[in-house]
PDB file of C-alpha atoms in Angstrom:
ATOM      1  CA  MET A 495      86.975  17.650 -96.095  1.00 41.00           C
ATOM      2  CA  SER A 496      89.382  16.077 -93.418  1.00 42.00           C
ATOM      3  CA  GLY A 497      90.011  17.982 -90.348  1.00 42.00           C
ATOM      4  CA  GLU A 498      93.542  18.657 -90.986  1.00 46.00           C
ATOM      5  CA  HIS A 499      92.413  20.871 -94.513  1.00 48.00           C
ATOM      6  CA  ARG A 500      89.845  22.963 -92.537  1.00 48.00           C
ATOM      7  CA  ARG A 501      90.831  26.491 -92.813  1.00 87.00           C
ATOM      8  CA  THR A 502      87.972  28.835 -92.314  1.00 96.00           C
ATOM      9  CA  VAL A 503      86.041  28.645 -88.620  1.00 98.00           C
ATOM     10  CA  THR A 504      83.012  30.550 -87.848  1.00 98.00           C
ATOM     11  CA  VAL A 505      82.490  30.723 -84.229  1.00 98.00           C
ATOM     12  CA  ILE A 506      78.935  31.805 -83.406  1.00 98.00           C
ATOM     13  CA  GLY A 507      78.527  33.844 -79.837  1.00 97.00           C
ATOM     14  CA  ALA A 508      81.401  35.591 -78.148  1.00 96.00           C
ATOM     15  CA  GLY A 509      80.796  34.540 -74.541  1.00 95.00           C
ATOM     16  CA  THR A 510      83.141  32.436 -72.387  1.00 94.00           C
ATOM     17  CA  ILE A 511      82.810  29.336 -74.696  1.00 97.00           C
ATOM     18  CA  GLY A 512      83.002  31.011 -77.496  1.00 97.00           C
ATOM     19  CA  LEU A 513      86.015  32.794 -76.489  1.00 97.00           C
ATOM     20  CA  GLY A 514      87.850  29.945 -75.532  1.00 98.00           C
ATOM     21  CA  TRP A 515      87.455  28.321 -78.906  1.00 98.00           C
ATOM     22  CA  ILE A 516      88.165  31.572 -80.895  1.00 98.00           C
ATOM     23  CA  ALA A 517      91.371  31.545 -78.552  1.00 98.00           C
ATOM     24  CA  LEU A 518      91.884  27.544 -79.142  1.00 98.00           C
ATOM     25  CA  PHE A 519      91.337  27.555 -83.156  1.00 98.00           C
ATOM     26  CA  LEU A 520      93.615  30.978 -83.434  1.00 98.00           C
ATOM     27  CA  GLY A 521      96.106  29.195 -81.657  1.00 97.00           C
ATOM     28  CA  HIS A 522      96.079  25.845 -83.988  1.00 97.00           C
ATOM     29  CA  GLY A 523      96.741  28.476 -87.383  1.00 96.00           C
ATOM     30  CA  LEU A 524      92.891  28.419 -88.347  1.00 97.00           C
ATOM     31  CA  ASN A 525      90.920  31.462 -89.957  1.00 97.00           C
ATOM     32  CA  VAL A 526      88.193  32.309 -87.507  1.00 98.00           C
ATOM     33  CA  ARG A 527      85.233  34.315 -88.396  1.00 98.00           C
ATOM     34  CA  VAL A 528      83.646  35.679 -85.098  1.00 98.00           C
ATOM     35  CA  ASN A 529      79.284  36.130 -85.211  1.00 98.00           C
ATOM     36  CA  SER A 530      78.446  38.501 -82.840  1.00 96.00           C
ATOM     37  CA  ARG A 531      75.333  41.071 -82.744  1.00 90.00           C
ATOM     38  CA  ARG A 532      77.210  42.687 -80.143  1.00 92.00           C
ATOM     39  CA  ALA A 533      78.532  46.098 -81.116  1.00 93.00           C
ATOM     40  CA  ASP A 534      81.473  45.889 -79.222  1.00 96.00           C
ATOM     41  CA  ALA A 535      82.496  42.046 -79.911  1.00 97.00           C
ATOM     42  CA  PRO A 536      85.943  43.232 -80.926  1.00 97.00           C
ATOM     43  CA  ARG A 537      87.045  44.867 -77.777  1.00 97.00           C
ATOM     44  CA  ILE A 538      85.093  41.436 -75.942  1.00 97.00           C
ATOM     45  CA  VAL A 539      87.136  39.022 -78.249  1.00 98.00           C
ATOM     46  CA  ALA A 540      90.449  41.198 -77.819  1.00 97.00           C
ATOM     47  CA  GLU A 541      90.159  41.301 -73.993  1.00 97.00           C
ATOM     48  CA  GLY A 542      89.475  37.586 -74.035  1.00 96.00           C
ATOM     49  CA  LEU A 543      92.216  36.423 -76.196  1.00 97.00           C
ATOM     50  CA  GLU A 544      94.421  38.867 -74.070  1.00 96.00           C
ATOM     51  CA  LEU A 545      93.263  36.840 -70.741  1.00 96.00           C
ATOM     52  CA  PHE A 546      93.358  32.968 -72.626  1.00 96.00           C
ATOM     53  CA  ALA A 547      96.032  33.057 -74.956  1.00 96.00           C
ATOM     54  CA  PRO A 548      99.106  32.983 -72.356  1.00 95.00           C
ATOM     55  CA  TYR A 549      97.365  29.413 -71.463  1.00 96.00           C
ATOM     56  CA  LEU A 550      97.062  28.032 -74.842  1.00 96.00           C
ATOM     57  CA  PRO A 551      98.414  24.431 -75.315  1.00 93.00           C
ATOM     58  CA  ASP A 552     102.476  24.325 -75.989  1.00 91.00           C
ATOM     59  CA  GLY A 553     102.951  24.384 -80.113  1.00 92.00           C
ATOM     60  CA  CYS A 554     100.058  26.833 -80.575  1.00 94.00           C
ATOM     61  CA  ALA A 555     100.666  29.699 -83.031  1.00 94.00           C
ATOM     62  CA  ASP A 556     102.333  33.433 -81.525  1.00 95.00           C
ATOM     63  CA  PRO A 557      99.183  35.401 -80.581  1.00 95.00           C
ATOM     64  CA  ALA A 558     100.963  38.390 -82.480  1.00 94.00           C
ATOM     65  CA  GLY A 559      99.480  36.714 -85.438  1.00 93.00           C
ATOM     66  CA  PHE A 560      96.027  35.968 -84.407  1.00 96.00           C
ATOM     67  CA  ALA A 561      94.769  39.504 -85.360  1.00 95.00           C
ATOM     68  CA  GLU A 562      95.479  38.695 -89.404  1.00 95.00           C
ATOM     69  CA  ARG A 563      93.604  35.412 -89.061  1.00 96.00           C
ATOM     70  CA  LEU A 564      90.630  37.001 -87.304  1.00 97.00           C
ATOM     71  CA  THR A 565      87.249  38.546 -88.863  1.00 97.00           C
ATOM     72  CA  PHE A 566      84.143  39.393 -87.563  1.00 98.00           C
ATOM     73  CA  GLU A 567      80.592  39.298 -89.332  1.00 97.00           C
ATOM     74  CA  PRO A 568      77.432  40.236 -87.446  1.00 97.00           C
ATOM     75  CA  ASP A 569      75.197  39.011 -90.497  1.00 97.00           C
ATOM     76  CA  LEU A 570      74.725  35.012 -89.955  1.00 98.00           C
ATOM     77  CA  GLU A 571      74.411  34.198 -93.196  1.00 98.00           C
ATOM     78  CA  ARG A 572      77.207  35.996 -94.646  1.00 98.00           C
ATOM     79  CA  ALA A 573      79.207  34.844 -91.956  1.00 98.00           C
ATOM     80  CA  VAL A 574      78.746  31.078 -92.312  1.00 98.00           C
ATOM     81  CA  ALA A 575      78.891  31.347 -96.240  1.00 97.00           C
ATOM     82  CA  ASP A 576      82.333  29.858 -97.018  1.00 95.00           C
ATOM     83  CA  ALA A 577      83.036  28.597 -93.573  1.00 97.00           C
ATOM     84  CA  ASP A 578      84.870  25.027 -93.290  1.00 97.00           C
ATOM     85  CA  VAL A 579      83.405  24.518 -89.669  1.00 98.00           C
ATOM     86  CA  VAL A 580      80.588  26.400 -87.658  1.00 98.00           C
ATOM     87  CA  VAL A 581      80.968  26.358 -84.324  1.00 98.00           C
ATOM     88  CA  GLU A 582      77.739  27.641 -82.328  1.00 98.00           C
ATOM     89  CA  ASN A 583      77.479  28.818 -78.576  1.00 97.00           C
ATOM     90  CA  ALA A 584      74.128  30.500 -78.354  1.00 96.00           C
ATOM     91  CA  PRO A 585      72.072  30.474 -75.022  1.00 95.00           C
ATOM     92  CA  GLU A 586      70.366  26.743 -74.196  1.00 95.00           C
ATOM     93  CA  ASN A 587      67.360  27.995 -75.699  1.00 96.00           C
ATOM     94  CA  LEU A 588      66.085  25.322 -77.913  1.00 97.00           C
ATOM     95  CA  GLU A 589      64.009  27.535 -80.429  1.00 97.00           C
ATOM     96  CA  LEU A 590      66.636  30.347 -80.686  1.00 97.00           C
ATOM     97  CA  LYS A 591      68.822  27.047 -81.900  1.00 98.00           C
ATOM     98  CA  GLN A 592      66.162  25.771 -84.385  1.00 98.00           C
ATOM     99  CA  GLU A 593      65.844  29.096 -85.684  1.00 98.00           C
ATOM    100  CA  LEU A 594      69.617  29.464 -85.838  1.00 97.00           C
ATOM    101  CA  TYR A 595      70.252  25.800 -87.440  1.00 98.00           C
ATOM    102  CA  GLU A 596      67.279  26.696 -90.151  1.00 98.00           C
ATOM    103  CA  ARG A 597      69.277  29.877 -91.149  1.00 98.00           C
ATOM    104  CA  ILE A 598      72.746  27.930 -91.145  1.00 98.00           C
ATOM    105  CA  GLY A 599      71.578  24.896 -93.274  1.00 97.00           C
ATOM    106  CA  LYS A 600      70.440  27.075 -96.096  1.00 97.00           C
ATOM    107  CA  ALA A 601      73.109  29.359 -95.843  1.00 98.00           C
ATOM    108  CA  ALA A 602      76.636  27.044 -94.919  1.00 97.00           C
ATOM    109  CA  PRO A 603      77.968  25.060 -97.666  1.00 97.00           C
ATOM    110  CA  ALA A 604      76.656  21.583 -98.289  1.00 94.00           C
ATOM    111  CA  GLY A 605      79.760  19.927 -96.963  1.00 93.00           C
ATOM    112  CA  ALA A 606      80.367  22.203 -93.714  1.00 96.00           C
ATOM    113  CA  LEU A 607      80.648  20.617 -90.394  1.00 97.00           C
ATOM    114  CA  LEU A 608      78.146  22.096 -87.987  1.00 98.00           C
ATOM    115  CA  LEU A 609      79.013  21.535 -84.247  1.00 98.00           C
ATOM    116  CA  SER A 610      77.035  22.890 -81.390  1.00 98.00           C
ATOM    117  CA  SER A 611      78.298  23.549 -77.791  1.00 98.00           C
ATOM    118  CA  THR A 612      74.971  22.702 -76.036  1.00 97.00           C
ATOM    119  CA  SER A 613      75.486  20.900 -72.535  1.00 95.00           C
ATOM    120  CA  THR A 614      71.775  19.649 -72.851  1.00 94.00           C
ATOM    121  CA  LEU A 615      70.233  19.835 -76.134  1.00 96.00           C
ATOM    122  CA  ASN A 616      69.733  17.123 -78.838  1.00 95.00           C
ATOM    123  CA  PRO A 617      70.993  17.436 -82.529  1.00 96.00           C
ATOM    124  CA  ASP A 618      67.797  16.240 -83.502  1.00 96.00           C
ATOM    125  CA  ASP A 619      65.842  18.612 -82.134  1.00 97.00           C
ATOM    126  CA  MET A 620      67.964  21.790 -82.705  1.00 98.00           C
ATOM    127  CA  GLY A 621      68.036  20.802 -86.341  1.00 97.00           C
ATOM    128  CA  ALA A 622      64.268  19.839 -86.869  1.00 97.00           C
ATOM    129  CA  ARG A 623      63.689  23.067 -88.771  1.00 97.00           C
ATOM    130  CA  MET A 624      66.628  22.024 -91.237  1.00 97.00           C
ATOM    131  CA  ALA A 625      66.046  20.224 -94.789  1.00 94.00           C
ATOM    132  CA  ASP A 626      69.137  17.885 -93.680  1.00 93.00           C
ATOM    133  CA  SER A 627      70.330  17.817 -90.083  1.00 96.00           C
ATOM    134  CA  GLY A 628      72.521  14.998 -90.625  1.00 96.00           C
ATOM    135  CA  ARG A 629      75.697  17.306 -90.227  1.00 97.00           C
ATOM    136  CA  LEU A 630      74.831  18.522 -87.236  1.00 98.00           C
ATOM    137  CA  VAL A 631      76.722  17.357 -84.419  1.00 98.00           C
ATOM    138  CA  VAL A 632      77.071  18.077 -80.498  1.00 98.00           C
ATOM    139  CA  GLY A 633      80.886  19.062 -79.515  1.00 98.00           C
ATOM    140  CA  HIS A 634      79.951  20.061 -75.666  1.00 98.00           C
ATOM    141  CA  PRO A 635      83.343  21.527 -74.573  1.00 97.00           C
ATOM    142  CA  PHE A 636      84.376  21.474 -70.677  1.00 94.00           C
ATOM    143  CA  ASN A 637      85.146  25.029 -69.494  1.00 94.00           C
ATOM    144  CA  PRO A 638      87.362  26.440 -70.645  1.00 95.00           C
ATOM    145  CA  PRO A 639      87.665  24.813 -73.899  1.00 97.00           C
ATOM    146  CA  HIS A 640      91.189  26.278 -74.324  1.00 97.00           C
ATOM    147  CA  VAL A 641      92.499  24.437 -71.405  1.00 97.00           C
ATOM    148  CA  VAL A 642      90.453  21.598 -71.011  1.00 96.00           C
ATOM    149  CA  PRO A 643      90.767  18.873 -73.275  1.00 97.00           C
ATOM    150  CA  LEU A 644      87.609  16.889 -73.187  1.00 97.00           C
ATOM    151  CA  VAL A 645      84.869  17.259 -75.690  1.00 98.00           C
ATOM    152  CA  GLU A 646      81.407  15.348 -76.065  1.00 98.00           C
ATOM    153  CA  VAL A 647      80.604  14.431 -79.185  1.00 98.00           C
ATOM    154  CA  VAL A 648      76.926  13.403 -79.367  1.00 97.00           C
ATOM    155  CA  ALA A 649      75.038  12.304 -82.694  1.00 97.00           C
ATOM    156  CA  GLY A 650      71.086  12.332 -83.252  1.00 95.00           C
ATOM    157  CA  ALA A 651      69.551   9.688 -84.794  1.00 96.00           C
ATOM    158  CA  ARG A 652      69.445  11.615 -87.858  1.00 96.00           C
ATOM    159  CA  THR A 653      72.953  12.465 -87.556  1.00 97.00           C
ATOM    160  CA  SER A 654      75.369  11.094 -90.236  1.00 97.00           C
ATOM    161  CA  ALA A 655      78.312   8.938 -89.151  1.00 97.00           C
ATOM    162  CA  ASP A 656      80.303  10.575 -91.562  1.00 97.00           C
ATOM    163  CA  ALA A 657      79.664  13.623 -89.610  1.00 98.00           C
ATOM    164  CA  VAL A 658      80.637  12.255 -85.904  1.00 98.00           C
ATOM    165  CA  ALA A 659      83.576  11.197 -87.602  1.00 98.00           C
ATOM    166  CA  GLU A 660      84.781  14.282 -89.074  1.00 97.00           C
ATOM    167  CA  ALA A 661      84.001  15.896 -85.674  1.00 98.00           C
ATOM    168  CA  VAL A 662      86.218  13.745 -84.189  1.00 98.00           C
ATOM    169  CA  ALA A 663      89.215  14.351 -86.688  1.00 97.00           C
ATOM    170  CA  PHE A 664      88.319  18.195 -86.099  1.00 97.00           C
ATOM    171  CA  PHE A 665      88.739  18.408 -82.562  1.00 98.00           C
ATOM    172  CA  GLU A 666      91.754  16.233 -82.592  1.00 97.00           C
ATOM    173  CA  SER A 667      93.231  18.582 -84.969  1.00 96.00           C
ATOM    174  CA  VAL A 668      93.080  21.356 -82.434  1.00 97.00           C
ATOM    175  CA  GLY A 669      94.258  19.219 -79.393  1.00 96.00           C
ATOM    176  CA  ARG A 670      90.963  18.109 -77.634  1.00 97.00           C
ATOM    177  CA  VAL A 671      90.366  15.020 -76.382  1.00 97.00           C
ATOM    178  CA  PRO A 672      87.278  13.576 -78.193  1.00 98.00           C
ATOM    179  CA  VAL A 673      84.566  11.001 -76.543  1.00 98.00           C
ATOM    180  CA  VAL A 674      81.856   9.794 -78.727  1.00 98.00           C
ATOM    181  CA  LEU A 675      78.936   9.087 -76.539  1.00 97.00           C
ATOM    182  CA  HIS A 676      77.022   5.812 -77.606  1.00 95.00           C
ATOM    183  CA  LYS A 677      73.895   7.047 -76.628  1.00 89.00           C
ATOM    184  CA  PRO A 678      72.243  10.391 -76.242  1.00 82.00           C
ATOM    185  CA  VAL A 679      71.504  11.467 -72.112  1.00 90.00           C
ATOM    186  CA  MET A 680      70.298  14.519 -70.600  1.00 90.00           C
ATOM    187  CA  ALA A 681      73.082  16.601 -69.667  1.00 93.00           C
ATOM    188  CA  PHE A 682      75.596  14.127 -71.462  1.00 95.00           C
ATOM    189  CA  ALA A 683      78.108  12.287 -69.213  1.00 96.00           C
ATOM    190  CA  ALA A 684      80.591  15.162 -67.491  1.00 96.00           C
ATOM    191  CA  ASN A 685      78.081  17.536 -66.421  1.00 95.00           C
ATOM    192  CA  ARG A 686      75.946  14.501 -65.051  1.00 96.00           C
ATOM    193  CA  LEU A 687      79.424  13.602 -62.984  1.00 96.00           C
ATOM    194  CA  GLN A 688      79.848  17.240 -61.774  1.00 95.00           C
ATOM    195  CA  SER A 689      76.387  17.540 -60.937  1.00 96.00           C
ATOM    196  CA  ALA A 690      76.653  14.503 -58.850  1.00 96.00           C
ATOM    197  CA  LEU A 691      79.616  15.580 -56.520  1.00 97.00           C
ATOM    198  CA  LEU A 692      78.080  19.129 -56.490  1.00 97.00           C
ATOM    199  CA  ARG A 693      74.954  18.083 -54.872  1.00 98.00           C
ATOM    200  CA  GLU A 694      76.934  16.456 -52.545  1.00 98.00           C
ATOM    201  CA  SER A 695      79.141  19.085 -52.192  1.00 98.00           C
ATOM    202  CA  ILE A 696      76.298  21.713 -51.558  1.00 98.00           C
ATOM    203  CA  HIS A 697      74.681  19.354 -48.926  1.00 98.00           C
ATOM    204  CA  LEU A 698      77.872  18.471 -46.630  1.00 98.00           C
ATOM    205  CA  VAL A 699      78.240  22.993 -46.813  1.00 98.00           C
ATOM    206  CA  ARG A 700      74.677  23.078 -46.122  1.00 97.00           C
ATOM    207  CA  GLU A 701      74.831  20.909 -43.129  1.00 97.00           C
ATOM    208  CA  GLY A 702      77.800  22.714 -41.691  1.00 97.00           C
ATOM    209  CA  VAL A 703      80.242  19.800 -42.285  1.00 98.00           C
ATOM    210  CA  VAL A 704      82.688  21.954 -44.077  1.00 98.00           C
ATOM    211  CA  THR A 705      82.771  25.438 -45.317  1.00 98.00           C
ATOM    212  CA  LEU A 706      82.194  26.060 -48.627  1.00 98.00           C
ATOM    213  CA  GLU A 707      86.440  27.176 -49.033  1.00 97.00           C
ATOM    214  CA  GLU A 708      86.999  23.734 -46.850  1.00 98.00           C
ATOM    215  CA  LEU A 709      84.888  22.015 -49.698  1.00 98.00           C
ATOM    216  CA  ASP A 710      87.134  23.024 -52.390  1.00 98.00           C
ATOM    217  CA  ARG A 711      90.485  22.440 -50.176  1.00 97.00           C
ATOM    218  CA  VAL A 712      89.227  18.659 -49.782  1.00 98.00           C
ATOM    219  CA  VAL A 713      88.366  18.003 -53.713  1.00 97.00           C
ATOM    220  CA  THR A 714      91.435  19.837 -54.760  1.00 96.00           C
ATOM    221  CA  HIS A 715      93.954  17.885 -52.307  1.00 96.00           C
ATOM    222  CA  SER A 716      92.107  14.736 -53.226  1.00 96.00           C
ATOM    223  CA  ILE A 717      89.596  13.312 -55.397  1.00 95.00           C
ATOM    224  CA  GLY A 718      90.277  15.997 -57.646  1.00 94.00           C
ATOM    225  CA  LEU A 719      94.314  15.106 -57.464  1.00 92.00           C
ATOM    226  CA  ARG A 720      93.658  11.662 -58.208  1.00 93.00           C
ATOM    227  CA  TRP A 721      91.145  11.980 -61.086  1.00 93.00           C
ATOM    228  CA  ALA A 722      93.535  14.380 -62.778  1.00 91.00           C
ATOM    229  CA  THR A 723      95.469  11.220 -63.323  1.00 91.00           C
ATOM    230  CA  VAL A 724      93.383   8.318 -63.397  1.00 92.00           C
ATOM    231  CA  GLY A 725      89.649   8.343 -63.671  1.00 92.00           C
ATOM    232  CA  PRO A 726      87.063   6.823 -60.903  1.00 94.00           C
ATOM    233  CA  PHE A 727      87.103   2.991 -62.573  1.00 93.00           C
ATOM    234  CA  LEU A 728      90.943   3.453 -62.414  1.00 94.00           C
ATOM    235  CA  ALA A 729      91.381   4.313 -59.124  1.00 93.00           C
ATOM    236  CA  PHE A 730      89.445   2.119 -57.404  1.00 91.00           C
ATOM    237  CA  HIS A 731      90.767  -0.745 -59.618  1.00 93.00           C
ATOM    238  CA  LEU A 732      93.955   0.298 -58.009  1.00 92.00           C
ATOM    239  CA  GLY A 733      92.419   0.887 -54.793  1.00 89.00           C
ATOM    240  CA  GLY A 734      92.068  -3.355 -54.902  1.00 89.00           C
ATOM    241  CA  GLY A 735      95.535  -3.520 -55.207  1.00 92.00           C
ATOM    242  CA  GLN A 736      96.728  -6.812 -56.918  1.00 91.00           C
ATOM    243  CA  GLY A 737      93.080  -8.028 -57.142  1.00 92.00           C
ATOM    244  CA  GLY A 738      91.922  -4.803 -58.860  1.00 93.00           C
ATOM    245  CA  LEU A 739      88.358  -3.760 -59.182  1.00 92.00           C
ATOM    246  CA  ARG A 740      87.071  -7.510 -58.373  1.00 90.00           C
ATOM    247  CA  LYS A 741      88.610  -7.478 -55.432  1.00 89.00           C
ATOM    248  CA  TRP A 742      87.610  -3.997 -54.121  1.00 88.00           C
ATOM    249  CA  LEU A 743      83.889  -4.372 -55.250  1.00 88.00           C
ATOM    250  CA  GLY A 744      83.770  -7.482 -53.151  1.00 86.00           C
ATOM    251  CA  THR A 745      85.148  -6.429 -50.246  1.00 83.00           C
ATOM    252  CA  LEU A 746      85.151  -2.171 -49.716  1.00 75.00           C
ATOM    253  CA  GLY A 747      82.374  -1.768 -52.283  1.00 71.00           C
ATOM    254  CA  SER A 748      79.903  -4.029 -51.026  1.00 73.00           C
ATOM    255  CA  GLY A 749      78.688  -1.305 -49.263  1.00 83.00           C
ATOM    256  CA  LEU A 750      78.156   1.111 -52.155  1.00 88.00           C
ATOM    257  CA  GLU A 751      74.470   1.054 -52.300  1.00 88.00           C
ATOM    258  CA  ARG A 752      73.894   1.616 -48.661  1.00 88.00           C
ATOM    259  CA  GLY A 753      76.362   4.552 -48.780  1.00 89.00           C
ATOM    260  CA  TRP A 754      74.185   6.081 -51.528  1.00 91.00           C
ATOM    261  CA  GLU A 755      71.476   6.177 -49.829  1.00 91.00           C
ATOM    262  CA  GLY A 756      73.085   8.314 -47.136  1.00 92.00           C
ATOM    263  CA  LEU A 757      74.134  11.195 -49.618  1.00 95.00           C
ATOM    264  CA  GLY A 758      72.355  14.430 -49.468  1.00 96.00           C
ATOM    265  CA  ARG A 759      69.401  15.980 -51.180  1.00 96.00           C
ATOM    266  CA  PRO A 760      69.750  19.602 -50.690  1.00 96.00           C
ATOM    267  CA  SER A 761      67.249  21.898 -51.138  1.00 96.00           C
ATOM    268  CA  MET A 762      68.231  25.017 -53.231  1.00 96.00           C
ATOM    269  CA  ASP A 763      65.790  27.367 -51.161  1.00 97.00           C
ATOM    270  CA  GLU A 764      66.860  30.866 -50.307  1.00 97.00           C
ATOM    271  CA  GLU A 765      68.725  30.755 -47.605  1.00 97.00           C
ATOM    272  CA  THR A 766      70.967  27.866 -48.898  1.00 97.00           C
ATOM    273  CA  VAL A 767      71.710  29.830 -52.149  1.00 97.00           C
ATOM    274  CA  ARG A 768      72.194  32.962 -50.039  1.00 97.00           C
ATOM    275  CA  SER A 769      74.845  31.442 -47.839  1.00 97.00           C
ATOM    276  CA  LEU A 770      76.647  29.858 -50.632  1.00 97.00           C
ATOM    277  CA  ILE A 771      76.903  33.032 -52.172  1.00 97.00           C
ATOM    278  CA  GLU A 772      78.229  34.700 -49.204  1.00 98.00           C
ATOM    279  CA  GLN A 773      80.604  32.028 -48.391  1.00 97.00           C
ATOM    280  CA  ALA A 774      81.730  32.494 -52.312  1.00 97.00           C
ATOM    281  CA  GLU A 775      82.325  35.735 -51.795  1.00 97.00           C
ATOM    282  CA  ARG A 776      84.218  36.002 -48.328  1.00 97.00           C
ATOM    283  CA  ALA A 777      86.454  32.699 -49.738  1.00 97.00           C
ATOM    284  CA  TYR A 778      86.908  34.699 -53.071  1.00 96.00           C
ATOM    285  CA  GLY A 779      86.126  37.740 -53.133  1.00 96.00           C
ATOM    286  CA  ALA A 780      89.740  39.491 -52.668  1.00 96.00           C
ATOM    287  CA  LYS A 781      90.763  38.899 -56.356  1.00 96.00           C
ATOM    288  CA  THR A 782      88.730  39.825 -59.395  1.00 96.00           C
ATOM    289  CA  TYR A 783      87.563  37.561 -62.126  1.00 95.00           C
ATOM    290  CA  GLU A 784      90.717  37.740 -64.486  1.00 96.00           C
ATOM    291  CA  GLU A 785      92.736  37.174 -61.555  1.00 97.00           C
ATOM    292  CA  HIS A 786      91.066  33.879 -60.928  1.00 97.00           C
ATOM    293  CA  VAL A 787      91.103  33.168 -64.173  1.00 96.00           C
ATOM    294  CA  ARG A 788      94.768  33.284 -64.808  1.00 96.00           C
ATOM    295  CA  GLU A 789      95.782  31.411 -61.590  1.00 97.00           C
ATOM    296  CA  ARG A 790      93.121  28.483 -62.609  1.00 95.00           C
ATOM    297  CA  ASP A 791      94.231  28.275 -66.269  1.00 96.00           C
ATOM    298  CA  ALA A 792      98.026  28.342 -65.087  1.00 96.00           C
ATOM    299  CA  LYS A 793      97.296  25.676 -62.628  1.00 95.00           C
ATOM    300  CA  GLN A 794      95.295  23.495 -65.256  1.00 95.00           C
ATOM    301  CA  THR A 795      97.810  24.263 -67.613  1.00 95.00           C
ATOM    302  CA  ALA A 796     100.377  22.872 -65.750  1.00 94.00           C
ATOM    303  CA  ILE A 797      98.772  19.681 -64.556  1.00 94.00           C
ATOM    304  CA  LEU A 798      98.537  18.887 -68.358  1.00 93.00           C
ATOM    305  CA  ARG A 799     102.002  19.822 -68.893  1.00 93.00           C
ATOM    306  CA  SER A 800     103.441  17.601 -66.257  1.00 93.00           C
ATOM    307  CA  LEU A 801     101.016  14.775 -67.566  1.00 92.00           C
ATOM    308  CA  ALA A 802     102.131  14.900 -71.051  1.00 91.00           C
ATOM    309  CA  GLU A 803     105.842  15.168 -69.643  1.00 91.00           C
ATOM    310  CA  VAL A 804     105.176  11.733 -67.481  1.00 90.00           C
ATOM    311  CA  SER A 805     103.320   9.937 -70.731  1.00 79.00           C
ATOM    312  CA  GLY A 806     106.362  10.997 -72.797  1.00 74.00           C
ATOM    313  CA  ALA A 807     108.771   9.548 -70.583  1.00 70.00           C
ATOM    314  CA  THR A 808     106.732   6.126 -69.902  1.00 69.00           C
ATOM    315  CA  GLU A 809     106.166   5.675 -73.521  1.00 67.00           C
ATOM    316  CA  GLU A 810     110.298   6.415 -74.187  1.00 67.00           C
ATOM    317  CA  SER A 811     111.106   4.028 -71.351  1.00 65.00           C
ATOM    318  CA  GLY A 812     108.737   1.297 -72.989  1.00 65.00           C
ATOM    319  CA  ALA A 813     110.008   1.893 -75.951  1.00 59.00           C
ATOM    320  CA  THR A 814     113.630   1.425 -74.704  1.00 57.00           C
ATOM    321  CA  GLY A 815     112.869  -1.702 -72.789  1.00 58.00           C
ATOM    322  CA  ALA A 816     111.271  -2.937 -75.911  1.00 51.00           C
ATOM    323  CA  GLU A 817     114.630  -2.729 -77.568  1.00 45.00           C
TER     324      GLU A 817
END
């Protein structure tokens, strides 16, 4: 079944990622069934939708109509019984996920697309107890999934090519930007990049070069701004001027390896953890979690809208020029 015809998505788990998916899928007109063992799941989802819905992509459905397409089913087998897509957001526990997929594999329709939001686990490992794990694909989002477009699509050795293609089509149908990894790697791509930057960030704060708050300002006013428009390779390709990456690697980039040797390897000991927490609470403790989320999502949404406007204007200009 193609992505545009899918109507029912079962979302397993109502944590931060699950809530973002629920909001996004409802915003794109899908019927969403939430599977959670928490008795207060309806309240949690309602509060999550109230927080997230204002920052859904342009063109999404009116949140006033979400309730009529939203249902709750605490029984896993009943929750997936007639689902077109199952999106699992359980904790990063391999044994737990293996048990879930063993049950899902038996209860879900044979043609259902099974997606996991895992950030570390391989589809083959998660589906080890399934009779056929070929329809199980990792669709790892970047938090918050209702705002940030990236979804890393990861297949296992037993994953069918059709399932990967269906996953890509499904994520594109809800406005995401899927990137299929060519080979599985621990923590996938985006989190490895984030981890590398975080390690050096912690090192610089730990060494007293900058405070935690100042480090955030450094990133948002330089690297973050740059990478919101172009990736690291295009940034340095442009940094080489007319000679591009060829020139940059031959000049400024020639000392990269020496620079890497000087990067920090901070110890996450008790003192470091305590210092980071204390600095974060001093810098950001005046606002509530909800206030920070609204500000974050408003800013990220504004960036995405601006980029879309620029891209549209560039395409229109190109088309006019072609005439």
